[in-house]
PDB file of C-alpha atoms in Angstrom:
ATOM      1  CA  MET A1462     -49.921 -44.729 -92.738  1.00 46.00           C
ATOM      2  CA  THR A1463     -46.837 -45.185 -90.479  1.00 46.00           C
ATOM      3  CA  GLU A1464     -49.079 -45.210 -87.342  1.00 47.00           C
ATOM      4  CA  LEU A1465     -50.952 -48.212 -88.942  1.00 45.00           C
ATOM      5  CA  MET A1466     -47.535 -50.082 -89.684  1.00 46.00           C
ATOM      6  CA  HIS A1467     -46.531 -49.622 -85.941  1.00 47.00           C
ATOM      7  CA  THR A1468     -49.886 -51.189 -84.868  1.00 45.00           C
ATOM      8  CA  ALA A1469     -49.582 -54.131 -87.152  1.00 44.00           C
ATOM      9  CA  ASN A1470     -45.960 -54.830 -85.827  1.00 48.00           C
ATOM     10  CA  THR A1471     -47.128 -54.561 -82.295  1.00 45.00           C
ATOM     11  CA  ASP A1472     -49.948 -57.053 -82.739  1.00 48.00           C
ATOM     12  CA  SER A1473     -47.603 -59.500 -84.414  1.00 46.00           C
ATOM     13  CA  SER A1474     -45.035 -59.509 -81.691  1.00 47.00           C
ATOM     14  CA  MET A1475     -47.563 -59.757 -79.194  1.00 46.00           C
ATOM     15  CA  THR A1476     -49.136 -62.814 -81.068  1.00 46.00           C
ATOM     16  CA  ALA A1477     -45.690 -64.399 -81.465  1.00 44.00           C
ATOM     17  CA  ALA A1478     -45.037 -63.904 -77.723  1.00 43.00           C
ATOM     18  CA  THR A1479     -48.326 -65.475 -76.701  1.00 44.00           C
ATOM     19  CA  VAL A1480     -47.831 -68.534 -78.842  1.00 42.00           C
ATOM     20  CA  SER A1481     -44.266 -69.096 -77.825  1.00 42.00           C
ATOM     21  CA  ARG A1482     -44.260 -70.682 -74.398  1.00 42.00           C
ATOM     22  CA  SER A1483     -40.455 -70.268 -73.968  1.00 41.00           C
ATOM     23  CA  ASN A1484     -41.053 -66.489 -73.714  1.00 42.00           C
ATOM     24  CA  VAL A1485     -43.966 -66.555 -71.385  1.00 41.00           C
ATOM     25  CA  VAL A1486     -42.022 -65.573 -68.316  1.00 40.00           C
ATOM     26  CA  SER A1487     -40.899 -62.394 -69.982  1.00 40.00           C
ATOM     27  CA  PHE A1488     -44.497 -60.926 -69.905  1.00 39.00           C
ATOM     28  CA  ALA A1489     -46.587 -59.803 -66.992  1.00 43.00           C
ATOM     29  CA  ARG A1490     -49.370 -62.125 -65.729  1.00 45.00           C
ATOM     30  CA  PRO A1491     -52.645 -61.556 -67.642  1.00 45.00           C
ATOM     31  CA  ALA A1492     -55.067 -59.538 -65.594  1.00 47.00           C
ATOM     32  CA  HIS A1493     -57.717 -62.108 -66.075  1.00 48.00           C
ATOM     33  CA  GLN A1494     -55.931 -65.282 -65.114  1.00 48.00           C
ATOM     34  CA  THR A1495     -57.986 -68.478 -65.226  1.00 50.00           C
ATOM     35  CA  PRO A1496     -57.917 -70.936 -62.104  1.00 47.00           C
ATOM     36  CA  ALA A1497     -55.985 -73.413 -64.404  1.00 47.00           C
ATOM     37  CA  ASP A1498     -53.399 -70.717 -65.095  1.00 49.00           C
ATOM     38  CA  SER A1499     -53.111 -70.119 -61.426  1.00 47.00           C
ATOM     39  CA  ARG A1500     -52.515 -73.788 -60.623  1.00 46.00           C
ATOM     40  CA  THR A1501     -49.815 -74.047 -63.331  1.00 46.00           C
ATOM     41  CA  THR A1502     -47.997 -71.052 -62.038  1.00 47.00           C
ATOM     42  CA  GLY A1503     -48.223 -72.673 -58.461  1.00 48.00           C
ATOM     43  CA  LEU A1504     -46.806 -75.815 -59.754  1.00 43.00           C
ATOM     44  CA  GLN A1505     -43.989 -74.068 -61.426  1.00 48.00           C
ATOM     45  CA  SER A1506     -43.214 -72.190 -58.149  1.00 49.00           C
ATOM     46  CA  ASP A1507     -43.131 -75.391 -56.136  1.00 47.00           C
ATOM     47  CA  THR A1508     -40.834 -76.736 -58.814  1.00 44.00           C
ATOM     48  CA  HIS A1509     -38.335 -74.095 -58.340  1.00 48.00           C
ATOM     49  CA  ARG A1510     -38.452 -74.194 -54.597  1.00 47.00           C
ATOM     50  CA  GLY A1511     -37.865 -77.937 -54.797  1.00 46.00           C
ATOM     51  CA  GLU A1512     -34.843 -77.881 -57.096  1.00 53.00           C
ATOM     52  CA  ASP A1513     -32.615 -78.030 -54.242  1.00 56.00           C
ATOM     53  CA  HIS A1514     -33.384 -81.724 -53.986  1.00 53.00           C
ATOM     54  CA  LEU A1515     -31.821 -82.075 -57.467  1.00 59.00           C
ATOM     55  CA  SER A1516     -28.425 -81.103 -56.088  1.00 62.00           C
ATOM     56  CA  THR A1517     -25.488 -83.720 -56.666  1.00 51.00           C
ATOM     57  CA  GLU A1518     -24.950 -84.218 -52.731  1.00 65.00           C
ATOM     58  CA  ASP A1519     -24.092 -87.739 -51.800  1.00 72.00           C
ATOM     59  CA  LEU A1520     -27.111 -89.467 -50.911  1.00 82.00           C
ATOM     60  CA  THR A1521     -25.375 -91.988 -48.617  1.00 81.00           C
ATOM     61  CA  THR A1522     -24.854 -89.152 -46.030  1.00 82.00           C
ATOM     62  CA  ALA A1523     -28.564 -88.577 -45.725  1.00 84.00           C
ATOM     63  CA  SER A1524     -30.724 -90.267 -43.282  1.00 86.00           C
ATOM     64  CA  THR A1525     -33.504 -92.511 -44.258  1.00 86.00           C
ATOM     65  CA  ARG A1526     -36.211 -90.032 -43.331  1.00 86.00           C
ATOM     66  CA  GLN A1527     -34.448 -87.305 -45.146  1.00 87.00           C
ATOM     67  CA  LEU A1528     -34.369 -89.683 -48.328  1.00 86.00           C
ATOM     68  CA  ARG A1529     -38.078 -90.275 -47.944  1.00 88.00           C
ATOM     69  CA  ILE A1530     -38.759 -86.589 -47.829  1.00 89.00           C
ATOM     70  CA  MET A1531     -36.657 -86.047 -50.800  1.00 87.00           C
ATOM     71  CA  ALA A1532     -38.289 -88.685 -52.839  1.00 87.00           C
ATOM     72  CA  ASN A1533     -41.771 -87.087 -52.184  1.00 89.00           C
ATOM     73  CA  GLN A1534     -40.486 -83.626 -53.153  1.00 88.00           C
ATOM     74  CA  VAL A1535     -38.802 -84.776 -56.340  1.00 86.00           C
ATOM     75  CA  TYR A1536     -41.995 -86.884 -57.227  1.00 87.00           C
ATOM     76  CA  ARG A1537     -44.086 -83.724 -56.914  1.00 87.00           C
ATOM     77  CA  MET A1538     -41.755 -81.993 -59.403  1.00 87.00           C
ATOM     78  CA  LEU A1539     -42.272 -84.985 -61.852  1.00 85.00           C
ATOM     79  CA  ASP A1540     -46.020 -84.602 -61.481  1.00 85.00           C
ATOM     80  CA  THR A1541     -46.042 -81.264 -63.358  1.00 87.00           C
ATOM     81  CA  ASP A1542     -46.228 -80.390 -67.078  1.00 86.00           C
ATOM     82  CA  TYR A1543     -42.557 -79.253 -67.156  1.00 86.00           C
ATOM     83  CA  PRO A1544     -40.369 -81.276 -64.720  1.00 86.00           C
ATOM     84  CA  PRO A1545     -36.893 -79.725 -64.270  1.00 87.00           C
ATOM     85  CA  PRO A1546     -33.914 -81.364 -65.996  1.00 86.00           C
ATOM     86  CA  GLY A1547     -32.534 -84.086 -63.898  1.00 84.00           C
ATOM     87  CA  ALA A1548     -35.708 -84.830 -61.894  1.00 84.00           C
ATOM     88  CA  VAL A1549     -36.162 -88.297 -63.305  1.00 88.00           C
ATOM     89  CA  GLU A1550     -32.475 -89.379 -62.534  1.00 87.00           C
ATOM     90  CA  ARG A1551     -32.647 -87.788 -59.075  1.00 84.00           C
ATOM     91  CA  TYR A1552     -35.809 -89.671 -58.223  1.00 88.00           C
ATOM     92  CA  GLN A1553     -34.423 -92.921 -59.470  1.00 89.00           C
ATOM     93  CA  SER A1554     -31.306 -92.394 -57.397  1.00 88.00           C
ATOM     94  CA  VAL A1555     -33.099 -91.775 -54.144  1.00 87.00           C
ATOM     95  CA  VAL A1556     -35.322 -94.681 -54.761  1.00 89.00           C
ATOM     96  CA  ASP A1557     -32.370 -97.017 -55.435  1.00 90.00           C
ATOM     97  CA  GLU A1558     -30.677 -95.742 -52.286  1.00 88.00           C
ATOM     98  CA  LEU A1559     -33.954 -96.480 -50.218  1.00 89.00           C
ATOM     99  CA  GLY A1560     -34.125 -99.878 -51.745  1.00 90.00           C
ATOM    100  CA  TYR A1561     -30.464-100.563 -51.056  1.00 89.00           C
ATOM    101  CA  ARG A1562     -31.066 -99.726 -47.442  1.00 87.00           C
ATOM    102  CA  ALA A1563     -34.094-101.810 -47.137  1.00 86.00           C
ATOM    103  CA  ARG A1564     -32.156-104.930 -48.510  1.00 86.00           C
ATOM    104  CA  GLN A1565     -29.235-104.190 -46.185  1.00 84.00           C
ATOM    105  CA  ALA A1566     -31.800-104.160 -43.190  1.00 80.00           C
ATOM    106  CA  MET A1567     -33.306-107.413 -44.084  1.00 82.00           C
ATOM    107  CA  GLU A1568     -29.956-109.087 -44.514  1.00 81.00           C
ATOM    108  CA  ARG A1569     -28.813-107.766 -40.966  1.00 77.00           C
ATOM    109  CA  GLY A1570     -32.075-109.219 -39.613  1.00 71.00           C
ATOM    110  CA  PRO A1571     -33.618-107.839 -36.520  1.00 71.00           C
ATOM    111  CA  VAL A1572     -31.653-105.111 -34.810  1.00 65.00           C
ATOM    112  CA  ALA A1573     -31.483-104.728 -31.070  1.00 71.00           C
ATOM    113  CA  PRO A1574     -33.074-101.433 -29.917  1.00 75.00           C
ATOM    114  CA  PRO A1575     -30.350 -98.807 -28.820  1.00 78.00           C
ATOM    115  CA  ARG A1576     -29.662 -98.666 -25.058  1.00 87.00           C
ATOM    116  CA  GLU A1577     -30.918 -95.360 -23.813  1.00 90.00           C
ATOM    117  CA  THR A1578     -29.904 -93.672 -20.617  1.00 93.00           C
ATOM    118  CA  PHE A1579     -31.363 -90.406 -19.231  1.00 96.00           C
ATOM    119  CA  ARG A1580     -29.710 -88.271 -16.553  1.00 94.00           C
ATOM    120  CA  ASP A1581     -30.089 -84.803 -14.923  1.00 94.00           C
ATOM    121  CA  ASN A1582     -26.469 -83.248 -15.161  1.00 94.00           C
ATOM    122  CA  LEU A1583     -26.443 -80.754 -12.238  1.00 92.00           C
ATOM    123  CA  LEU A1584     -23.106 -79.565 -12.936  1.00 93.00           C
ATOM    124  CA  TYR A1585     -23.968 -78.320 -16.426  1.00 93.00           C
ATOM    125  CA  ARG A1586     -27.497 -77.703 -15.660  1.00 95.00           C
ATOM    126  CA  ARG A1587     -28.889 -79.887 -18.469  1.00 96.00           C
ATOM    127  CA  PHE A1588     -30.931 -82.833 -19.146  1.00 97.00           C
ATOM    128  CA  GLU A1589     -29.004 -85.570 -21.085  1.00 96.00           C
ATOM    129  CA  LEU A1590     -29.822 -88.545 -23.262  1.00 95.00           C
ATOM    130  CA  PHE A1591     -27.097 -91.222 -24.011  1.00 95.00           C
ATOM    131  CA  VAL A1592     -27.623 -93.791 -26.699  1.00 92.00           C
ATOM    132  CA  ASP A1593     -25.262 -96.758 -26.481  1.00 88.00           C
ATOM    133  CA  GLY A1594     -23.018 -94.834 -24.448  1.00 89.00           C
ATOM    134  CA  ARG A1595     -22.955 -91.776 -26.592  1.00 91.00           C
ATOM    135  CA  LEU A1596     -24.291 -88.336 -25.792  1.00 94.00           C
ATOM    136  CA  ALA A1597     -27.327 -87.938 -28.327  1.00 94.00           C
ATOM    137  CA  ALA A1598     -29.059 -84.971 -27.154  1.00 96.00           C
ATOM    138  CA  TYR A1599     -29.305 -82.578 -24.278  1.00 97.00           C
ATOM    139  CA  LEU A1600     -31.590 -79.899 -22.930  1.00 96.00           C
ATOM    140  CA  LYS A1601     -30.133 -76.927 -21.019  1.00 97.00           C
ATOM    141  CA  TYR A1602     -32.351 -75.654 -18.097  1.00 96.00           C
ATOM    142  CA  SER A1603     -32.581 -73.048 -15.142  1.00 95.00           C
ATOM    143  CA  MET A1604     -34.500 -73.354 -12.097  1.00 91.00           C
ATOM    144  CA  ASN A1605     -36.824 -70.654 -10.589  1.00 88.00           C
ATOM    145  CA  GLY A1606     -38.285 -71.977  -7.417  1.00 85.00           C
ATOM    146  CA  GLY A1607     -40.488 -74.887  -8.216  1.00 86.00           C
ATOM    147  CA  GLN A1608     -40.271 -74.124 -12.100  1.00 91.00           C
ATOM    148  CA  VAL A1609     -37.930 -75.632 -14.482  1.00 93.00           C
ATOM    149  CA  ASN A1610     -37.182 -73.292 -17.635  1.00 94.00           C
ATOM    150  CA  LEU A1611     -36.237 -75.401 -20.720  1.00 95.00           C
ATOM    151  CA  LEU A1612     -33.820 -72.983 -22.481  1.00 95.00           C
ATOM    152  CA  ASP A1613     -31.998 -74.695 -25.354  1.00 96.00           C
ATOM    153  CA  GLY A1614     -32.344 -78.295 -26.904  1.00 95.00           C
ATOM    154  CA  VAL A1615     -29.529 -79.666 -29.001  1.00 94.00           C
ATOM    155  CA  GLU A1616     -29.205 -83.019 -31.037  1.00 93.00           C
ATOM    156  CA  GLN A1617     -25.660 -84.108 -31.492  1.00 92.00           C
ATOM    157  CA  THR A1618     -24.342 -84.904 -34.963  1.00 89.00           C
ATOM    158  CA  GLY A1619     -25.179 -88.405 -36.067  1.00 86.00           C
ATOM    159  CA  PHE A1620     -28.335 -88.452 -33.907  1.00 89.00           C
ATOM    160  CA  ARG A1621     -30.382 -85.883 -35.796  1.00 87.00           C
ATOM    161  CA  ASP A1622     -33.821 -86.634 -37.311  1.00 87.00           C
ATOM    162  CA  GLN A1623     -34.011 -89.940 -35.594  1.00 88.00           C
ATOM    163  CA  GLY A1624     -36.619 -89.062 -32.836  1.00 90.00           C
ATOM    164  CA  PHE A1625     -34.114 -88.751 -29.965  1.00 93.00           C
ATOM    165  CA  ASP A1626     -35.292 -85.283 -29.327  1.00 93.00           C
ATOM    166  CA  THR A1627     -38.836 -86.516 -28.546  1.00 93.00           C
ATOM    167  CA  THR A1628     -37.099 -89.369 -26.386  1.00 94.00           C
ATOM    168  CA  LEU A1629     -35.258 -86.790 -24.415  1.00 95.00           C
ATOM    169  CA  MET A1630     -38.323 -84.580 -23.989  1.00 95.00           C
ATOM    170  CA  ARG A1631     -40.504 -87.559 -22.660  1.00 94.00           C
ATOM    171  CA  HIS A1632     -37.893 -88.313 -20.181  1.00 95.00           C
ATOM    172  CA  VAL A1633     -37.683 -84.670 -19.030  1.00 95.00           C
ATOM    173  CA  MET A1634     -41.463 -84.373 -18.754  1.00 94.00           C
ATOM    174  CA  LEU A1635     -41.652 -87.493 -16.742  1.00 92.00           C
ATOM    175  CA  ASN A1636     -38.669 -86.596 -14.416  1.00 92.00           C
ATOM    176  CA  VAL A1637     -40.243 -83.102 -13.829  1.00 91.00           C
ATOM    177  CA  HIS A1638     -43.704 -84.670 -13.001  1.00 90.00           C
ATOM    178  CA  LYS A1639     -41.965 -87.144 -10.496  1.00 91.00           C
ATOM    179  CA  ARG A1640     -40.332 -84.179  -8.836  1.00 90.00           C
ATOM    180  CA  ARG A1641     -43.619 -82.057  -8.781  1.00 90.00           C
ATOM    181  CA  LEU A1642     -42.131 -79.313 -10.627  1.00 89.00           C
ATOM    182  CA  ASN A1643     -43.793 -76.998 -13.271  1.00 89.00           C
ATOM    183  CA  VAL A1644     -42.290 -76.623 -16.773  1.00 91.00           C
ATOM    184  CA  ALA A1645     -41.691 -73.276 -18.638  1.00 92.00           C
ATOM    185  CA  PRO A1646     -40.874 -74.209 -22.398  1.00 93.00           C
ATOM    186  CA  GLN A1647     -38.641 -71.627 -23.942  1.00 93.00           C
ATOM    187  CA  CYS A1648     -36.919 -73.323 -26.838  1.00 94.00           C
ATOM    188  CA  PRO A1649     -38.263 -74.995 -30.256  1.00 94.00           C
ATOM    189  CA  MET A1650     -37.549 -78.567 -28.904  1.00 94.00           C
ATOM    190  CA  ALA A1651     -39.835 -78.082 -26.069  1.00 94.00           C
ATOM    191  CA  PHE A1652     -42.534 -76.226 -27.912  1.00 93.00           C
ATOM    192  CA  SER A1653     -42.603 -78.757 -30.712  1.00 92.00           C
ATOM    193  CA  PHE A1654     -42.868 -81.640 -28.192  1.00 93.00           C
ATOM    194  CA  LEU A1655     -45.691 -80.185 -26.318  1.00 92.00           C
ATOM    195  CA  ALA A1656     -47.567 -79.357 -29.539  1.00 91.00           C
ATOM    196  CA  ASP A1657     -47.378 -82.987 -30.578  1.00 91.00           C
ATOM    197  CA  HIS A1658     -48.070 -84.458 -27.159  1.00 90.00           C
ATOM    198  CA  PRO A1659     -50.879 -82.373 -25.506  1.00 89.00           C
ATOM    199  CA  GLU A1660     -51.051 -85.048 -22.660  1.00 87.00           C
ATOM    200  CA  PHE A1661     -48.071 -83.405 -21.078  1.00 87.00           C
ATOM    201  CA  ARG A1662     -49.180 -79.772 -21.340  1.00 84.00           C
ATOM    202  CA  LEU A1663     -50.846 -79.737 -18.034  1.00 82.00           C
ATOM    203  CA  LEU A1664     -47.451 -79.660 -16.447  1.00 79.00           C
ATOM    204  CA  ALA A1665     -46.812 -76.324 -18.372  1.00 78.00           C
ATOM    205  CA  THR A1666     -50.101 -74.598 -17.804  1.00 58.00           C
ATOM    206  CA  ARG A1667     -48.792 -72.333 -14.956  1.00 50.00           C
ATOM    207  CA  SER A1668     -45.539 -71.655 -16.606  1.00 44.00           C
ATOM    208  CA  ARG A1669     -44.052 -68.045 -16.197  1.00 44.00           C
ATOM    209  CA  ALA A1670     -41.816 -66.172 -18.640  1.00 42.00           C
TER     210      ALA A1670
END
């Protein structure tokens, strides 16, 4: 008789746990999970990974590109069965900031493109890109015969995520081509540029480590 009572209690508790959605995370995933369950679990996992975008950081310090990425991430969180608290407000704040910047740009009218200057700084052994007279990015290098080893690319604060790394790398590759030198990419900036611009890879085909 005691054994039957224990069995009944166990079945009751398991039924309650199955019905209660709030306790579902305390139980192991069912052995036979359906594809729909897998998709739900994946969406919840993406939601937790994207909750960094719900922080209270000042949106005015983010670049427009970062705001667009943030808007897409938060929208994905909203497009789930259980959006995290604050997602709606965060999405609206990001959209408002993007709208404000768009209005400001229209009021300012056409903006003159920044004045870019490229140079090979032989003293510091680095290629440099200046924008309106300020150092925006540089790429350290070393020479090995007729080969230029691209060692370390840096974007300066205030110039990040604006495409100046790509501009610098294009100048570097054209400069190297003009001097009939070979390129050995050894930093993320160079690898990323060559991956996105295969027309320049021929200059690096004979690179040595």
